[in-house]
PDB file of C-alpha atoms in Angstrom:
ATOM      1  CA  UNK A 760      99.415  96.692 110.356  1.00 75.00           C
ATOM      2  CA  UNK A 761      96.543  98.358 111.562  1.00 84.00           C
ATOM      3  CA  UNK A 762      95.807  99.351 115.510  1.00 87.00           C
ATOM      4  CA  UNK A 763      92.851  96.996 117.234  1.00 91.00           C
ATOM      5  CA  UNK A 764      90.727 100.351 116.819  1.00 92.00           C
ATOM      6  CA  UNK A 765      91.125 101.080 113.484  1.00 90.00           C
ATOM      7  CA  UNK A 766      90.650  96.871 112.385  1.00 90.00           C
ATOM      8  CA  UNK A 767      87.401  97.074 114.599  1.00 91.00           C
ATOM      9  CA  UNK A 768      86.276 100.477 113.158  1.00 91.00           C
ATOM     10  CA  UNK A 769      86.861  98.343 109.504  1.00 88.00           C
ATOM     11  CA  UNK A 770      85.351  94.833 110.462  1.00 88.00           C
ATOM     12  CA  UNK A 771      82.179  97.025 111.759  1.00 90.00           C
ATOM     13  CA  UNK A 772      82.520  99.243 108.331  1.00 90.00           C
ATOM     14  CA  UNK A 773      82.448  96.250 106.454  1.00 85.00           C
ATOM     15  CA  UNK A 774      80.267  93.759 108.511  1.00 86.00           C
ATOM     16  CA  UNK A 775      83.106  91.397 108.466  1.00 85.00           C
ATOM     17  CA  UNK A 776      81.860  88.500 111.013  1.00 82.00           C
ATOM     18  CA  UNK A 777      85.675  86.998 111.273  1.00 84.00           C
ATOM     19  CA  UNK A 778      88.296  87.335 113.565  1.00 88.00           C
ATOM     20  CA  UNK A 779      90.932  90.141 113.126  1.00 90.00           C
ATOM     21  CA  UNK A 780      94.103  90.146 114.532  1.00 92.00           C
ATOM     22  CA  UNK A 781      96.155  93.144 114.470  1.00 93.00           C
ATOM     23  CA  UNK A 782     100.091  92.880 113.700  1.00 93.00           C
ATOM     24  CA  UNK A 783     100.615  96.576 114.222  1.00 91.00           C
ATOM     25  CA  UNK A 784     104.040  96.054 115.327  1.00 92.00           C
ATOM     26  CA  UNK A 785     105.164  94.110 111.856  1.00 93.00           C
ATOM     27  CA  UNK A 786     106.215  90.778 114.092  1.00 93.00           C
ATOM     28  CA  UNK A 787     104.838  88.639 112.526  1.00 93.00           C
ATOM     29  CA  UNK A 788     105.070  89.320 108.900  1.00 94.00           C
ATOM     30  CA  UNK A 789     109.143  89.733 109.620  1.00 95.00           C
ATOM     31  CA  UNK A 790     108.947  86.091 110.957  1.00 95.00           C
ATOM     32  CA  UNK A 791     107.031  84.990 108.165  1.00 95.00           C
ATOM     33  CA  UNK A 792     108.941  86.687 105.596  1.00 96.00           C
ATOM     34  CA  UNK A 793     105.641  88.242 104.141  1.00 95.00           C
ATOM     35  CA  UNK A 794     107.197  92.190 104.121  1.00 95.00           C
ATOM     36  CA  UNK A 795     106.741  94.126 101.514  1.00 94.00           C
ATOM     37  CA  UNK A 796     109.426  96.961 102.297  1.00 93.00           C
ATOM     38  CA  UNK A 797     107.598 100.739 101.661  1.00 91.00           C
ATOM     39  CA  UNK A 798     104.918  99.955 100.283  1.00 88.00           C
ATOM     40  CA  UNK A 799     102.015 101.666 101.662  1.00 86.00           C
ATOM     41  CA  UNK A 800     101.237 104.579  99.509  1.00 80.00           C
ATOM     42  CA  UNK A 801     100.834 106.978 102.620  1.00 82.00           C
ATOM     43  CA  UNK A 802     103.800 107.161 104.143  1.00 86.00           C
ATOM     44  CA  UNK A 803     105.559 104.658 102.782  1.00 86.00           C
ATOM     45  CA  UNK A 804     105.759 101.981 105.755  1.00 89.00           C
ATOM     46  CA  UNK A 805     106.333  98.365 105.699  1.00 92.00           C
ATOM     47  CA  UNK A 806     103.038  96.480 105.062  1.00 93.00           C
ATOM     48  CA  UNK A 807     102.485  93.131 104.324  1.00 93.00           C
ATOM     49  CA  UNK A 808     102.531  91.246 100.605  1.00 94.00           C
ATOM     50  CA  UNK A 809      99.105  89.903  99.824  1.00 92.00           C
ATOM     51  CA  UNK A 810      99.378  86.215 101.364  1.00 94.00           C
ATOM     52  CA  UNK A 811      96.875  83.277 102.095  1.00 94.00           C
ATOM     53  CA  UNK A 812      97.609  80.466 104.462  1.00 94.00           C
ATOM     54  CA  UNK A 813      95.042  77.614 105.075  1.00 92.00           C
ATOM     55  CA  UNK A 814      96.590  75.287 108.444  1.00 90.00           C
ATOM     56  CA  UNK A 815      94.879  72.447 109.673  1.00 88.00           C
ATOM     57  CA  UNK A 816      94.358  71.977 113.259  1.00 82.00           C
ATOM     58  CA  UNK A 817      97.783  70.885 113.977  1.00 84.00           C
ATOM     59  CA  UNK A 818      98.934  74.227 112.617  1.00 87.00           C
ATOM     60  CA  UNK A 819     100.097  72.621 109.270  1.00 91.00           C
ATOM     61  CA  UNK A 820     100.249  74.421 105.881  1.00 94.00           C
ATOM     62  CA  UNK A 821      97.576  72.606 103.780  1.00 94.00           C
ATOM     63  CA  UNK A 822      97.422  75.099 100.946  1.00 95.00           C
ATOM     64  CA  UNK A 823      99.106  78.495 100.270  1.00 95.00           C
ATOM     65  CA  UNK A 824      98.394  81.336  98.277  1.00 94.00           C
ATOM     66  CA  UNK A 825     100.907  83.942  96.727  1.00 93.00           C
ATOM     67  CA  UNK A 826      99.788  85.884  94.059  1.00 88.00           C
ATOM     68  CA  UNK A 827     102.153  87.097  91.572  1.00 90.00           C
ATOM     69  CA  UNK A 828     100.170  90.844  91.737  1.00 92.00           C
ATOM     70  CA  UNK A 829      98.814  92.793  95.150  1.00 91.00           C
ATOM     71  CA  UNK A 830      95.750  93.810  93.154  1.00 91.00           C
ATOM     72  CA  UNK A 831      95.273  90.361  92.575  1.00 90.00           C
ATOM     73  CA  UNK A 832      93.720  88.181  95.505  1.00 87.00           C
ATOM     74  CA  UNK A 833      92.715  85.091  96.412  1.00 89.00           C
ATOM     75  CA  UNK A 834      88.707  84.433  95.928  1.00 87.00           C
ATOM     76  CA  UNK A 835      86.366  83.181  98.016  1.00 84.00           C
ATOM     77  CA  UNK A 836      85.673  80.669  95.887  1.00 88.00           C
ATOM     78  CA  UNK A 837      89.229  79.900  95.781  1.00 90.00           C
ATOM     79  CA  UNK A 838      89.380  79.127  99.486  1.00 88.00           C
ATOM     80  CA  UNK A 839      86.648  77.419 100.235  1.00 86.00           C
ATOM     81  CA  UNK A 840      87.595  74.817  97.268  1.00 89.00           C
ATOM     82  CA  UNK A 841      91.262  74.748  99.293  1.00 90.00           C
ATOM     83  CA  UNK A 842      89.078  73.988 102.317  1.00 86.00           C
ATOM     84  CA  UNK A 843      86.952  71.408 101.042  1.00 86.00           C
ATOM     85  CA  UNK A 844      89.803  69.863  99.015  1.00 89.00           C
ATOM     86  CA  UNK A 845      91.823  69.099 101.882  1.00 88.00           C
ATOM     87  CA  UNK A 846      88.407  67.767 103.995  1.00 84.00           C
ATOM     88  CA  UNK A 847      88.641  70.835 106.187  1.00 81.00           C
ATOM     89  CA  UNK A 848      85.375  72.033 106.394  1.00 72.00           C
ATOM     90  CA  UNK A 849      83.856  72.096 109.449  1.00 63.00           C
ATOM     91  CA  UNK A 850      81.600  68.736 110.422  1.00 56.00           C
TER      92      UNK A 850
ATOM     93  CA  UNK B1374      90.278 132.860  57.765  1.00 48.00           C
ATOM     94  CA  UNK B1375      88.662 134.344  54.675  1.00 51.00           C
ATOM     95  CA  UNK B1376      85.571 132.201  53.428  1.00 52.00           C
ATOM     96  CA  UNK B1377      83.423 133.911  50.385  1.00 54.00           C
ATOM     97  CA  UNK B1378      84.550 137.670  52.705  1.00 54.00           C
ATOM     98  CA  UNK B1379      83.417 136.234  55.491  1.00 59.00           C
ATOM     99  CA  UNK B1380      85.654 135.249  58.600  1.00 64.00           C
ATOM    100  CA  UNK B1381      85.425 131.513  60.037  1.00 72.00           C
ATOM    101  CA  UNK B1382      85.890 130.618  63.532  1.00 87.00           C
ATOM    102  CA  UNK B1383      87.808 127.835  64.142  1.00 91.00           C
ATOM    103  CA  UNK B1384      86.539 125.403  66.914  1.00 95.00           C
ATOM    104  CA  UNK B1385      88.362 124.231  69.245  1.00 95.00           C
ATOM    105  CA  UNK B1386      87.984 120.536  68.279  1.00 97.00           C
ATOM    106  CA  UNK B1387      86.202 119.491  71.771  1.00 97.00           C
ATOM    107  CA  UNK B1388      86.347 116.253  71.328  1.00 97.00           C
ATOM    108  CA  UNK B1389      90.068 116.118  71.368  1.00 97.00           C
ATOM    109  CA  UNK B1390      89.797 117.842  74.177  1.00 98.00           C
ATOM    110  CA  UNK B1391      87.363 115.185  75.807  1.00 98.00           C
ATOM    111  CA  UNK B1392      89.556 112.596  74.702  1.00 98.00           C
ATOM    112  CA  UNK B1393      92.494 114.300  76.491  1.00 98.00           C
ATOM    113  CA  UNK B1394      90.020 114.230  79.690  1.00 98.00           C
ATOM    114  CA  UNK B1395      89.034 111.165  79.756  1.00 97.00           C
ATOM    115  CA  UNK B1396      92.459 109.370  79.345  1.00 97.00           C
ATOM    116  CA  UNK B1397      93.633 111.094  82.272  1.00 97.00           C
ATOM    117  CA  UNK B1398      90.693 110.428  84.274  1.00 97.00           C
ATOM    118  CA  UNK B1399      91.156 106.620  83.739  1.00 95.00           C
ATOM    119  CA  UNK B1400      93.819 107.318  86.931  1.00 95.00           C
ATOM    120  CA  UNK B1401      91.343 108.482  89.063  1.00 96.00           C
ATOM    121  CA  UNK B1402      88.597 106.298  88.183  1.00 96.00           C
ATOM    122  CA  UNK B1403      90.876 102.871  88.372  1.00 95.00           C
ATOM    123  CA  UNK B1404      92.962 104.272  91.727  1.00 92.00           C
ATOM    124  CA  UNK B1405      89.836 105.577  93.656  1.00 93.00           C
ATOM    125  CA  UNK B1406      86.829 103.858  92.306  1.00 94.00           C
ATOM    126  CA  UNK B1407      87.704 100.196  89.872  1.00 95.00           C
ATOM    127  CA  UNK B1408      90.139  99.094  92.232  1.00 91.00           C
ATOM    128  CA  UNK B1409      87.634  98.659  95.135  1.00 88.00           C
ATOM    129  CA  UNK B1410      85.896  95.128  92.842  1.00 90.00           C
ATOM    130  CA  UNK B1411      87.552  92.820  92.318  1.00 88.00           C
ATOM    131  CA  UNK B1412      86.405  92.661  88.988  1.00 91.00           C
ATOM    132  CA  UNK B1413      87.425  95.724  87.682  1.00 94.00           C
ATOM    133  CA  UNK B1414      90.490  95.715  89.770  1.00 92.00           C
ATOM    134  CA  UNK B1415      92.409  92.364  88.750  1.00 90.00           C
ATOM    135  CA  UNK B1416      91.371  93.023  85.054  1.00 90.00           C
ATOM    136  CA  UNK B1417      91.389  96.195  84.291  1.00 94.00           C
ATOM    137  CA  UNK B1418      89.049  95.921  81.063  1.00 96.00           C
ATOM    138  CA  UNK B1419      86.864  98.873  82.104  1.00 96.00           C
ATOM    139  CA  UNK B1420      90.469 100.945  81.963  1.00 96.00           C
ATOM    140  CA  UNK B1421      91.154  99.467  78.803  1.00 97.00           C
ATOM    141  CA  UNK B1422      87.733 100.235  76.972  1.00 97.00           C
ATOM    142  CA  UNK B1423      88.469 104.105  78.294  1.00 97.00           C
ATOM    143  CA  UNK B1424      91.368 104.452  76.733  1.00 97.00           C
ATOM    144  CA  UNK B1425      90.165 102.654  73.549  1.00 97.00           C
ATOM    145  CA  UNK B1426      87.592 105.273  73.373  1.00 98.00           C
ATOM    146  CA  UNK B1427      89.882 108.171  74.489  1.00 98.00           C
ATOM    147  CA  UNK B1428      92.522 107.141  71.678  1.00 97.00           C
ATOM    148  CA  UNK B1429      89.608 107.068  69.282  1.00 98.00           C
ATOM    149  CA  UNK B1430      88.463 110.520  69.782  1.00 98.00           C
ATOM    150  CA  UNK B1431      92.009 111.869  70.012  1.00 98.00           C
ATOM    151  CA  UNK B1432      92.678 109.702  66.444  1.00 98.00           C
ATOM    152  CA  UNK B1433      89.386 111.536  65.109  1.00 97.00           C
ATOM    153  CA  UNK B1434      90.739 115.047  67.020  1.00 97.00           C
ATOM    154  CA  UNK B1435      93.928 114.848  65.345  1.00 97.00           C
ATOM    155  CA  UNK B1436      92.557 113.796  62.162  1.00 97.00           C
ATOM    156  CA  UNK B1437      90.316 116.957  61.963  1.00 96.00           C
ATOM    157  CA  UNK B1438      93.019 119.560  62.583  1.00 97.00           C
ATOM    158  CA  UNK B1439      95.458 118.034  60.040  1.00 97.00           C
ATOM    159  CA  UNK B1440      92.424 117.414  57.348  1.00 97.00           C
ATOM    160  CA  UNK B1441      90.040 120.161  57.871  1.00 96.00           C
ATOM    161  CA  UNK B1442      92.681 123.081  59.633  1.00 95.00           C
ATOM    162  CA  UNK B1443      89.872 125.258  58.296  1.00 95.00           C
ATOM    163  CA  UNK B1444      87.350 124.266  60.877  1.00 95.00           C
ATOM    164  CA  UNK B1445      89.419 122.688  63.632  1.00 96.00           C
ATOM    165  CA  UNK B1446      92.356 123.969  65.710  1.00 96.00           C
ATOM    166  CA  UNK B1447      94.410 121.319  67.232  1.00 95.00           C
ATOM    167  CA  UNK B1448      97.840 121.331  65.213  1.00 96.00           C
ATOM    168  CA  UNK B1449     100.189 122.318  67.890  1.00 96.00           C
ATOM    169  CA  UNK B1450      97.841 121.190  70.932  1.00 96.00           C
ATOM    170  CA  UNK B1451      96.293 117.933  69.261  1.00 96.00           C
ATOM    171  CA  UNK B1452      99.986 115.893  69.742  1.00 97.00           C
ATOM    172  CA  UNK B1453     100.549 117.343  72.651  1.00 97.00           C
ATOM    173  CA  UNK B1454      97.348 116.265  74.318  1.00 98.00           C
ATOM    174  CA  UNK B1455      97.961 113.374  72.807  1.00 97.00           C
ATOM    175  CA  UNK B1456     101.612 112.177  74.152  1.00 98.00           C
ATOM    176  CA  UNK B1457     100.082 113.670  77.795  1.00 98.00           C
ATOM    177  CA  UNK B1458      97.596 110.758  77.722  1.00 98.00           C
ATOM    178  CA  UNK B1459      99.648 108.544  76.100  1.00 97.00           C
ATOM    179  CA  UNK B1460     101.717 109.081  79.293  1.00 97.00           C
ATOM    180  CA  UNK B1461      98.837 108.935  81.463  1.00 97.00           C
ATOM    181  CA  UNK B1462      97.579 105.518  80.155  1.00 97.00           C
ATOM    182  CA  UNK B1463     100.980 104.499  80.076  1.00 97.00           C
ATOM    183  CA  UNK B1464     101.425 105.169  83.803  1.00 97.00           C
ATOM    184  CA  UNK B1465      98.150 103.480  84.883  1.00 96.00           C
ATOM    185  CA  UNK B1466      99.098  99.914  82.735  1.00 96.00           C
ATOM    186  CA  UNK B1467     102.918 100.250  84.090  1.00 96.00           C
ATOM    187  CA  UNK B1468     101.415  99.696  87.806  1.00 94.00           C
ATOM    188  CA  UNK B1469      98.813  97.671  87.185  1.00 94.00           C
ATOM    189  CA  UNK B1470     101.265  95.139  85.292  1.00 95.00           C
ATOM    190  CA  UNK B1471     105.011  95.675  86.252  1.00 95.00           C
ATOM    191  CA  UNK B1472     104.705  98.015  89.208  1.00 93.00           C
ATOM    192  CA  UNK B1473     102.017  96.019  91.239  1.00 93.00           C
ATOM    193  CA  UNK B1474     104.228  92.553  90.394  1.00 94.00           C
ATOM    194  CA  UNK B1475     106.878  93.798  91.810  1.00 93.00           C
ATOM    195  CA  UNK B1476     106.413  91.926  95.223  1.00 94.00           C
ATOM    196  CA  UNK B1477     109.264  90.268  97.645  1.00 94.00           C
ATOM    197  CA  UNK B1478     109.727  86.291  96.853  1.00 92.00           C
ATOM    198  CA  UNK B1479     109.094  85.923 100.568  1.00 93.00           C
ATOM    199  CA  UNK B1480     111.412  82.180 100.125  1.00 94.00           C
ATOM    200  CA  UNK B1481     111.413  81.947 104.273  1.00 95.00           C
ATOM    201  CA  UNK B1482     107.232  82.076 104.482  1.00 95.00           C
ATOM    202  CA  UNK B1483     105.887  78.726 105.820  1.00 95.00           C
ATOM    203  CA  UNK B1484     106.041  76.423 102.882  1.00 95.00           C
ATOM    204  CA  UNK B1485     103.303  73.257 102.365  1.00 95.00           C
ATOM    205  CA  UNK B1486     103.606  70.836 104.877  1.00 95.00           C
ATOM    206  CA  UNK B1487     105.608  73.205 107.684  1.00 95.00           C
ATOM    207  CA  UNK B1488     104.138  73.377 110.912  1.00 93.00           C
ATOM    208  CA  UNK B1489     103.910  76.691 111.803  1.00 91.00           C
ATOM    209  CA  UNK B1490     105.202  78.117 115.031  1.00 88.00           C
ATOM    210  CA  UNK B1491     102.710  79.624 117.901  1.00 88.00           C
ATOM    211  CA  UNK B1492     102.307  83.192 117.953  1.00 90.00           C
ATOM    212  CA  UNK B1493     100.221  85.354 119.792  1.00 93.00           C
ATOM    213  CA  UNK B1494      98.281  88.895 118.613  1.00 93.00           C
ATOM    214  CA  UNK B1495      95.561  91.260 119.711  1.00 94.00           C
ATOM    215  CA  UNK B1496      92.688  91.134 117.744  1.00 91.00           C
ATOM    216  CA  UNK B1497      90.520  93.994 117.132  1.00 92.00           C
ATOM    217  CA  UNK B1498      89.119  94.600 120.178  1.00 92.00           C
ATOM    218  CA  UNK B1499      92.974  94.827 121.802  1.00 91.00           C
ATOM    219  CA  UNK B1500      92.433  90.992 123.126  1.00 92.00           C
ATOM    220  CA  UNK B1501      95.357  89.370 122.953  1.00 94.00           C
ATOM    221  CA  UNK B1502      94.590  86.158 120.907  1.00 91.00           C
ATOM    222  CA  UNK B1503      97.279  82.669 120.932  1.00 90.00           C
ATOM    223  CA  UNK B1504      96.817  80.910 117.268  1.00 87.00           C
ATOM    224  CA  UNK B1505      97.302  77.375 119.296  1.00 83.00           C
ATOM    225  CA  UNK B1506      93.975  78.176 120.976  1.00 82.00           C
ATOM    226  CA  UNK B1507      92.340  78.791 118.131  1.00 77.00           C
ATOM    227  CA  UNK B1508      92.870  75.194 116.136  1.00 62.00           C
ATOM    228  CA  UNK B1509      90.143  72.811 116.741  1.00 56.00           C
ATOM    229  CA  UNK B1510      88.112  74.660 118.632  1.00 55.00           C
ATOM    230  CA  UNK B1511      84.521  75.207 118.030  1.00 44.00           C
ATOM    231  CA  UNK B1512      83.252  78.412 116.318  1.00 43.00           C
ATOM    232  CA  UNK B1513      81.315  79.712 113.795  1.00 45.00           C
ATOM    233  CA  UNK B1514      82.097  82.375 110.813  1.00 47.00           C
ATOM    234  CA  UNK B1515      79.075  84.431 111.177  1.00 45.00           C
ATOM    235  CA  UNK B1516      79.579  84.707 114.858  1.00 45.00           C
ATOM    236  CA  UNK B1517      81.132  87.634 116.404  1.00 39.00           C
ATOM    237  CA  UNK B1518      82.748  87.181 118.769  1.00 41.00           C
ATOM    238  CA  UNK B1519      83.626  83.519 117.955  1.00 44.00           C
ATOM    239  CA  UNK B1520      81.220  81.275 120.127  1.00 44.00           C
ATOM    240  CA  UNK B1521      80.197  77.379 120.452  1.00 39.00           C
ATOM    241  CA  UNK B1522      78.205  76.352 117.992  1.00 41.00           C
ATOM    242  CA  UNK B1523      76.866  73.164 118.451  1.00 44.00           C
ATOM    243  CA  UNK B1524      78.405  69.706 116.748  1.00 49.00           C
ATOM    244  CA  UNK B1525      80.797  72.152 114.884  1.00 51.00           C
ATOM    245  CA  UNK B1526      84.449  72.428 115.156  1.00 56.00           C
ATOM    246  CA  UNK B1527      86.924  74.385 113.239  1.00 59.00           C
ATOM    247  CA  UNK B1528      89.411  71.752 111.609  1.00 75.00           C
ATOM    248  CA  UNK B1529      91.587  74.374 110.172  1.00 82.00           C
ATOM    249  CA  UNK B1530      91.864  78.166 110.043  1.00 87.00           C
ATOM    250  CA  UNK B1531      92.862  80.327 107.293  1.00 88.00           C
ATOM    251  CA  UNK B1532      95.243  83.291 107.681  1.00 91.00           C
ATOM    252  CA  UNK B1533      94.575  86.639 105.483  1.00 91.00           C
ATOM    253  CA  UNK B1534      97.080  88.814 105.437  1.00 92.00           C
ATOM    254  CA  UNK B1535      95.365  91.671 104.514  1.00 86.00           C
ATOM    255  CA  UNK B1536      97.188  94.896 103.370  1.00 81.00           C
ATOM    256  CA  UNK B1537      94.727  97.469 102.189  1.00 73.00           C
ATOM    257  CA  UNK B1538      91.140  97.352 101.819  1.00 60.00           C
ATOM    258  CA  UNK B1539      89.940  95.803  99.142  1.00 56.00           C
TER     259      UNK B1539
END
């Protein structure tokens, strides 16, 4: 939801090392069906429900993740297992 | 009040007082502090061992001002600080477990075993980035930007959807 300057400001806050991409237009969480209608605190804009995908190279759902809670979030730990269970990792 | 001809000052019962405070500070400390671990945020035991210790010194509060009125004020003001943070608490747990599950059943997301279609985005350095190029190409997660690393390949890619920052 956020503009490429304020996700780079963030990923350099943070020292996040992965790629960001910026959906500051809401395209692609309408296509996916991931809104969550007024929810951001501030102004109350469309954001996006707290969602993990992992796809495999062909661009195939091998594991999802919806939590029942958006304080609640998918662990590390939790992906990497997903990874590694469906022989993902990188060789 | 009259005590032997001499006149007793009532205290205010501070630690009603401190129980009042720190039941409405569990807001504040969950919503700008607890809420940034994970830890603290998707169990909110810290929360609850504040307001187990806030309900005990309102209990002991209240208790003084209705056993010892002599000593301690609090009658009037002890239930009434009491119901405010009953309230307060109340408001915190109602987010944390009805208001925060209240989250769209998002039926049309890509379900297990649907290819998902292309779609293009900027990432954030405004460069506009195709998912399709992405898949099986070779990178590295500690690498910014993305670049070769040798004999490795990304076989899949996860997707965050990230909505706040935690």
């Amino acid at each position: 939801m956020d503009s490429p300057t304020e996700s780079e400001q963030l990923r350099q806050t943070a020292g996040y090392s992965f790629l960001f991409l910026c959906d500051e237009q809401r395209q692609m969480i309408r296509k996916w069906d991931l809104v969550h209608p007024h929810a951001r605190h501030s102004d109350g804009a469309d954001i996006a429900r707290p969602a993990e995908f992992l796809l495999d190279a062909n661009g195939t759902v091998r594991w999802v993740n919806f939590t029942e809670s958006y304080l609640v979030r998918a662990r590390p730990k939790q992906i990497l297992d997903a990874v590694d269970a469906q022989g993902l990792a990188s060789k | 009040m009259p005590n032997g001809g001499l006149e007793v000052k009532r205290s205010w019962n501070p630690i009603l007082w401190a129980g009042f405070a720190l039941a409405l500070a569990s807001l504040p400390l969950y919503f700008l502090f607890l809420v940034r671990y994970q830890n603290t945020r998707e169990s909110p035991w810290a929360n609850v061992l504040v307001s187990a210790i806030a309900a005990v010194m309102l209990g002991v509060g209240i208790w003084r001002a209705y056993n010892r009125p002599q000593q301690f004020r609090g009658k009037v003001f002890g239930p009434i600080l009491t119901l405010l943070s009953v309230a307060a608490i109340g408001l915190l747990f109602t987010t944390i477990y009805s208001v925060a599950r209240n989250l769209p059943a998002s039926i049309n997301a890509p379900q297990l075993g649907q290819r998902v279609p292309d779609f293009t985005l900027p990432d954030s350095e405004g460069q506009l980035v195709t998912f399709s190029t992405l898949e099986g190409q070779p990178f590295t997660s500690n690498e910014w930007p993305p670049k070769a690393a040798a004999g490795k390949k990304a076989s899949g890619t996860v997707l965050i959807f990230y909505r706040g920052y935690w």
